[in-house]
Coordinates of N, CA and C in Angstrom, one line a residue:
M1 N -9.3 29.0 -27.3 CA -10.2 30.2 -26.3 C -10.6 30.8 -26.7
K2 N -10.5 31.9 -27.6 CA -11.6 33.1 -27.2 C -12.6 32.7 -28.0
W3 N -12.9 31.3 -28.5 CA -14.2 31.4 -29.1 C -15.2 31.4 -27.8
I4 N -15.3 31.1 -26.1 CA -15.2 31.0 -24.8 C -16.0 32.2 -24.7
D5 N -15.1 33.6 -25.9 CA -16.1 34.3 -24.3 C -17.2 35.4 -25.7
I6 N -17.7 34.5 -25.7 CA -18.9 35.5 -26.4 C -19.9 35.7 -25.5
P7 N -21.1 36.1 -26.5 CA -22.2 36.7 -25.6 C -22.4 35.8 -25.1
P8 N -23.4 34.7 -25.9 CA -23.8 33.8 -25.7 C -23.5 32.7 -24.5
V9 N -22.2 32.5 -24.0 CA -22.1 31.6 -23.1 C -22.4 32.2 -22.0
W10 N -21.8 34.0 -22.2 CA -22.3 34.8 -21.0 C -24.0 34.8 -20.4
L11 N -24.2 34.6 -20.8 CA -26.2 34.4 -21.3 C -26.2 33.1 -20.4
F12 N -25.7 32.3 -20.9 CA -26.0 30.4 -20.6 C -25.1 30.7 -19.0
L13 N -24.4 31.4 -18.4 CA -23.6 31.4 -17.4 C -24.5 32.4 -16.3
A14 N -24.9 33.3 -17.2 CA -26.1 33.7 -15.9 C -27.3 33.3 -16.2
L15 N -27.8 32.0 -16.7 CA -28.9 31.6 -16.4 C -28.6 30.9 -15.7
A16 N -27.8 29.8 -15.5 CA -27.2 28.7 -14.7 C -27.5 28.9 -13.3
I17 N -26.7 30.7 -13.2 CA -26.7 31.4 -11.7 C -28.3 31.8 -11.3
T18 N -28.2 31.9 -12.7 CA -30.6 32.5 -12.1 C -30.8 30.6 -12.3
W19 N -30.6 29.4 -13.1 CA -31.5 28.5 -12.6 C -31.3 27.8 -11.2
G20 N -30.4 28.2 -10.7 CA -29.2 27.8 -9.6 C -29.6 28.5 -8.1
F21 N -30.2 29.7 -8.0 CA -30.8 30.9 -7.7 C -32.5 30.0 -7.3
S22 N -32.8 29.6 -8.0 CA -34.4 29.0 -8.1 C -34.4 27.6 -7.0
E23 N -33.6 27.3 -7.4 CA -33.0 25.9 -6.1 C -32.8 25.7 -5.2
V24 N -32.9 26.3 -5.1 CA -31.9 27.2 -3.5 C -32.1 28.0 -2.4
Q25 N -33.1 29.5 -3.4 CA -33.4 29.9 -2.8 C -34.9 29.6 -1.2
P26 N -35.2 30.5 -0.4 CA -36.3 29.7 0.5 C -37.4 30.5 -0.2
S27 N -38.5 29.5 -0.4 CA -39.2 29.7 -0.3 C -40.1 31.2 -0.6
F28 N -40.1 31.2 1.0 CA -40.9 32.4 1.4 C -40.6 34.1 0.3
L29 N -39.5 33.0 -0.3 CA -38.7 34.2 -1.7 C -39.4 33.8 -3.0
A30 N -39.8 33.1 -3.6 CA -40.5 32.9 -4.7 C -42.1 33.8 -4.7
V31 N -42.2 34.2 -6.0 CA -43.0 35.7 -6.0 C -43.7 34.9 -7.5
G32 N -44.3 33.6 -7.8 CA -44.2 33.3 -8.7 C -46.4 33.4 -8.7
G33 N -46.6 32.7 -9.4 CA -48.2 33.0 -10.6 C -48.2 33.8 -11.3
P34 N -49.6 33.3 -11.8 CA -50.0 33.4 -13.1 C -49.4 35.5 -13.9
I35 N -49.8 36.5 -12.7 CA -48.3 37.3 -13.6 C -47.2 37.9 -13.8
T36 N -46.3 36.6 -12.5 CA -45.0 36.9 -12.6 C -44.9 35.7 -14.4
D37 N -45.5 34.8 -14.5 CA -45.5 33.6 -15.5 C -45.4 34.1 -16.8
L38 N -46.7 35.0 -17.2 CA -47.1 35.9 -18.5 C -46.3 36.5 -18.9
L39 N -45.1 37.5 -16.9 CA -44.7 38.8 -17.7 C -42.9 37.7 -18.2
G40 N -42.6 37.0 -17.1 CA -41.4 36.4 -17.6 C -41.6 36.1 -19.3
G41 N -42.4 35.3 -19.6 CA -43.1 34.6 -20.9 C -43.0 35.9 -21.8
L42 N -43.5 36.9 -21.4 CA -43.5 37.7 -22.1 C -42.2 38.7 -22.5
L43 N -41.3 38.6 -21.4 CA -39.9 38.8 -21.8 C -38.9 38.2 -22.6
V44 N -39.9 36.6 -22.7 CA -38.6 36.0 -23.2 C -39.5 35.9 -24.3
G45 N -40.5 35.9 -24.6 CA -40.6 35.8 -26.3 C -40.0 37.2 -26.8
G46 N -40.7 38.8 -26.2 CA -39.7 39.5 -26.3 C -38.3 39.5 -26.5
G47 N -37.3 38.8 -26.2 CA -35.6 38.8 -26.2 C -36.1 37.7 -27.0
L48 N -36.8 36.9 -27.4 CA -36.2 35.9 -29.3 C -36.5 36.8 -29.9
V49 N -37.7 37.9 -30.3 CA -38.2 38.0 -31.1 C -37.0 39.0 -31.6
L50 N -36.7 40.2 -30.4 CA -35.3 41.3 -31.0 C -34.4 39.8 -31.3
I51 N -33.8 38.9 -31.0 CA -32.9 38.9 -31.8 C -32.9 38.1 -33.1
F52 N -33.9 37.4 -33.3 CA -34.9 37.1 -34.8 C -34.8 38.2 -35.4
L53 N -35.3 39.6 -35.7 CA -35.5 40.8 -36.0 C -33.9 40.9 -36.4
A54 N -32.7 41.2 -35.6 CA -31.0 41.5 -35.5 C -30.6 40.4 -36.3
A55 N -31.0 39.5 -36.0 CA -30.6 38.7 -36.7 C -30.7 37.9 -38.3
A56 N -32.1 38.3 -38.4 CA -32.3 38.7 -40.3 C -31.8 39.8 -40.5
E57 N -31.9 41.4 -40.4 CA -31.5 42.4 -40.6 C -30.5 42.4 -41.2
M58 N -29.2 41.9 -40.1 CA -27.6 41.6 -40.6 C -27.8 41.0 -41.4
R59 N -27.9 39.6 -41.8 CA -27.7 38.6 -42.7 C -28.8 39.1 -44.3
K60 N -29.4 40.2 -44.2 CA -29.6 41.0 -45.5 C -28.2 42.0 -45.6
K61 N -28.6 42.5 -44.6 CA -26.9 43.1 -45.2 C -26.0 42.9 -45.1
R62 N -25.9 41.3 -45.3 CA -24.1 40.9 -45.4 C -23.6 41.3 -44.6
T63 N -23.5 41.4 -43.2 CA -22.4 41.9 -42.2 C -22.8 40.6 -41.4
T64 N -21.3 40.4 -40.2 CA -21.1 39.5 -39.1 C -22.0 39.6 -37.7
I65 N -22.6 38.5 -37.8 CA -23.4 38.7 -36.7 C -22.2 38.3 -35.0
I66 N -20.8 37.5 -35.9 CA -20.4 36.8 -34.3 C -19.3 38.6 -33.7
P67 N -19.4 38.6 -32.6 CA -18.7 39.6 -31.7 C -17.2 38.7 -32.6
H68 N -16.3 40.0 -32.2 CA -14.9 40.0 -32.6 C -14.7 39.9 -33.1
M69 N -15.7 40.5 -34.4 CA -15.3 40.3 -36.4 C -15.7 41.3 -36.9
E70 N -14.4 42.3 -37.7 CA -14.8 42.9 -38.0 C -16.3 43.2 -39.0
A71 N -17.1 44.4 -38.8 CA -18.1 44.2 -39.0 C -17.5 44.6 -41.2
D72 N -18.6 44.0 -42.8 CA -18.2 44.6 -43.5 C -19.4 45.9 -44.0
H73 N -20.8 46.0 -42.6 CA -21.9 47.1 -43.1 C -22.2 47.9 -42.1
L74 N -22.4 48.4 -41.8 CA -22.8 49.2 -40.3 C -24.8 49.1 -41.2
V75 N -25.3 48.2 -40.0 CA -26.9 48.0 -40.0 C -27.5 49.2 -39.4
T76 N -27.5 50.2 -40.0 CA -28.7 51.0 -39.4 C -30.0 51.0 -39.1
T77 N -30.9 49.7 -39.5 CA -31.5 50.1 -40.5 C -33.5 49.0 -39.4
G78 N -34.3 48.5 -39.8 CA -35.1 47.5 -39.3 C -34.8 48.2 -37.3
I79 N -34.6 46.7 -36.3 CA -34.7 46.8 -35.5 C -33.7 48.0 -34.8
F80 N -32.6 47.8 -35.5 CA -31.2 48.9 -35.0 C -31.2 50.7 -34.9
A81 N -32.7 50.6 -35.8 CA -33.1 51.8 -35.9 C -33.2 52.0 -34.1
R82 N -34.0 51.1 -33.6 CA -34.6 51.6 -32.2 C -33.7 51.2 -31.2
S83 N -32.5 49.8 -31.6 CA -31.4 49.8 -30.8 C -30.1 49.3 -31.8
R84 N -29.1 50.3 -31.1 CA -28.1 49.8 -32.1 C -27.7 48.2 -31.1
N85 N -27.6 47.7 -30.2 CA -28.0 46.2 -29.5 C -28.9 45.8 -29.5
P86 N -29.0 45.5 -30.7 CA -31.0 44.3 -30.3 C -30.4 43.0 -29.5
I87 N -29.9 42.6 -30.0 CA -29.3 41.2 -30.1 C -28.8 41.1 -28.1
Y88 N -27.7 42.3 -27.8 CA -28.1 42.2 -26.3 C -28.9 42.4 -25.1
L89 N -29.6 43.1 -25.8 CA -31.2 43.1 -25.3 C -31.9 42.5 -25.7
G90 N -31.9 40.8 -26.4 CA -33.0 40.1 -26.4 C -32.2 39.3 -25.3
D91 N -30.7 39.6 -25.2 CA -30.4 38.6 -24.5 C -30.6 38.9 -22.6
A92 N -30.5 40.5 -22.0 CA -31.1 41.0 -21.2 C -32.2 40.1 -20.5
L93 N -33.9 40.4 -22.0 CA -34.8 40.5 -21.5 C -35.0 38.6 -21.6
I94 N -34.1 37.7 -22.3 CA -34.2 36.6 -22.1 C -34.2 36.4 -20.2
L95 N -32.7 36.7 -19.7 CA -32.2 36.6 -18.3 C -33.2 37.3 -17.6
A96 N -34.2 38.2 -17.8 CA -35.0 38.8 -16.6 C -36.1 38.2 -16.5
G97 N -36.7 37.2 -18.0 CA -38.1 36.7 -18.2 C -37.6 35.7 -17.3
L98 N -36.7 34.8 -17.5 CA -36.2 33.0 -16.8 C -36.4 33.7 -15.4
A99 N -35.7 34.6 -14.8 CA -35.4 34.9 -13.4 C -37.4 34.6 -13.0
L100 N -37.8 35.2 -13.4 CA -39.4 35.2 -13.3 C -39.6 34.2 -13.6
R101 N -39.8 33.5 -14.7 CA -40.8 32.4 -14.5 C -40.4 31.4 -13.8
W102 N -39.4 31.6 -12.9 CA -38.0 29.8 -12.3 C -38.2 30.5 -10.9
E103 N -39.4 31.6 -10.6 CA -39.5 32.5 -9.6 C -38.3 32.5 -8.3
A104 N -37.2 33.2 -9.2 CA -36.8 33.3 -8.2 C -35.6 35.0 -8.9
P105 N -37.0 35.7 -7.6 CA -36.6 37.0 -8.0 C -34.7 37.3 -7.6
L106 N -34.1 37.1 -6.2 CA -32.9 37.6 -6.7 C -31.9 37.7 -7.9
A107 N -32.6 36.5 -8.3 CA -31.9 36.5 -9.7 C -31.3 37.6 -10.6
V108 N -32.5 38.7 -10.4 CA -33.5 39.7 -11.6 C -31.8 40.5 -10.7
L109 N -31.2 40.6 -9.6 CA -30.2 41.0 -10.3 C -29.1 40.9 -10.8
L110 N -28.8 39.9 -11.3 CA -27.8 39.6 -12.4 C -27.3 40.4 -13.6
V111 N -29.2 41.4 -14.4 CA -29.5 41.3 -15.1 C -28.8 42.8 -15.3
P112 N -28.8 43.8 -14.3 CA -27.9 44.7 -14.1 C -26.5 44.6 -14.8
L113 N -25.7 43.5 -13.8 CA -24.6 42.8 -13.5 C -24.2 42.3 -15.5
F114 N -25.0 41.1 -16.0 CA -25.0 40.9 -17.4 C -24.9 41.9 -18.3
V115 N -25.8 42.9 -17.7 CA -25.2 44.0 -19.1 C -24.0 44.7 -18.9
G116 N -23.5 44.4 -17.6 CA -22.2 45.4 -17.2 C -21.6 44.8 -18.3
T117 N -21.9 43.8 -18.1 CA -20.0 43.0 -18.5 C -20.2 42.4 -19.8
I118 N -21.1 42.5 -20.6 CA -22.2 42.6 -21.9 C -21.3 43.4 -22.2
T119 N -21.6 44.7 -21.8 CA -21.2 46.1 -23.0 C -19.0 46.4 -22.9
A120 N -19.2 46.2 -21.2 CA -17.5 46.4 -21.6 C -16.6 45.2 -22.4
R121 N -17.6 44.1 -22.5 CA -16.7 43.2 -22.7 C -16.4 42.8 -24.3
F122 N -17.3 43.3 -24.8 CA -18.6 43.4 -26.3 C -19.4 44.3 -27.2
I123 N -19.7 45.5 -25.9 CA -20.3 46.9 -27.5 C -19.2 47.5 -27.0
I124 N -18.6 47.7 -25.6 CA -17.9 48.7 -26.1 C -16.4 48.7 -27.1
P125 N -15.7 47.6 -27.1 CA -14.9 46.8 -27.6 C -15.9 47.2 -29.6
E126 N -16.8 47.2 -29.9 CA -17.3 46.9 -31.2 C -18.0 48.6 -31.3
E127 N -18.4 49.3 -30.7 CA -18.2 50.3 -30.5 C -17.2 50.9 -31.4
N128 N -15.8 51.2 -30.5 CA -14.9 51.9 -31.4 C -14.7 50.4 -32.4
S129 N -14.8 49.3 -32.9 CA -13.7 49.2 -34.3 C -15.0 50.4 -34.9
L130 N -16.2 50.0 -34.4 CA -17.4 50.2 -36.5 C -16.7 52.4 -36.0
R131 N -16.9 53.0 -34.5 CA -16.4 53.9 -35.1 C -14.6 54.5 -36.4
I132 N -13.8 53.5 -36.1 CA -12.5 53.8 -36.8 C -13.6 53.3 -38.1
K133 N -14.5 52.3 -38.4 CA -14.2 52.0 -39.9 C -15.2 53.2 -40.2
F134 N -16.4 53.3 -39.7 CA -17.5 54.4 -40.6 C -17.7 55.9 -40.0
R135 N -16.6 56.1 -39.3 CA -16.8 57.3 -38.7 C -17.9 58.1 -38.3
A136 N -18.2 58.9 -39.5 CA -19.5 59.5 -39.5 C -20.0 59.1 -39.2
E137 N -20.7 58.5 -40.0 CA -21.9 57.1 -40.5 C -22.1 56.8 -39.3
F138 N -21.1 56.5 -38.2 CA -21.5 55.7 -37.1 C -21.9 57.2 -35.7
A139 N -20.9 58.1 -36.7 CA -20.6 59.1 -35.5 C -22.9 59.7 -35.2
R140 N -23.5 59.3 -36.4 CA -24.2 60.1 -36.5 C -25.4 59.0 -36.2
Y141 N -25.3 57.6 -36.5 CA -26.2 56.7 -35.5 C -26.5 56.4 -34.2
C142 N -24.9 57.1 -34.1 CA -25.1 57.1 -32.5 C -26.8 58.0 -31.9
Q143 N -25.9 58.8 -32.6 CA -26.4 60.4 -32.2 C -28.4 60.0 -32.6
K144 N -28.1 59.7 -33.0 CA -29.8 59.5 -33.4 C -30.2 57.7 -33.0
T145 N -28.9 56.7 -32.1 CA -30.3 55.9 -32.4 C -29.6 55.6 -30.3
R146 N -29.9 55.4 -29.1 CA -29.5 54.7 -28.2 C -28.8 53.8 -28.1
R147 N -27.3 53.1 -27.5 CA -27.3 51.9 -27.6 C -28.2 51.1 -26.8
W148 N -29.0 50.7 -25.8 CA -29.5 50.4 -25.4 C -31.3 49.7 -26.2
V149 N -31.5 51.2 -25.8 CA -33.6 51.6 -25.7 C -33.5 52.2 -26.1

């Protein structure tokens, strides 16, 4: 069952809840329009770009993208020079963007909950593994690159 405990499953769950909010919320809470559609689209697009860039960089460095697996290399180049977790950041942007696109402003409150869950379940354990394996190199990376943005 460990395969179920992966970030895309958590993102899918948050997206399902977001969509549910959009279907049941009172219409006076809907804040749709061209501006929110554009902003939502930009957030989703930005999230997808971050995920693509991170996956390409990890592939180039020949290390795993799968959580719970040991990394072969510490990736600090490309998009990873700006954020230690660009894939998770991309997931959060997609969630926020779809909450706007689906006119579910209450669901935007799920974003910090999602970020907290991902941090506790994946980022902290991954960082602990990287800290053990790459020691000083990981410490230097953490000093110059923030966890999220």
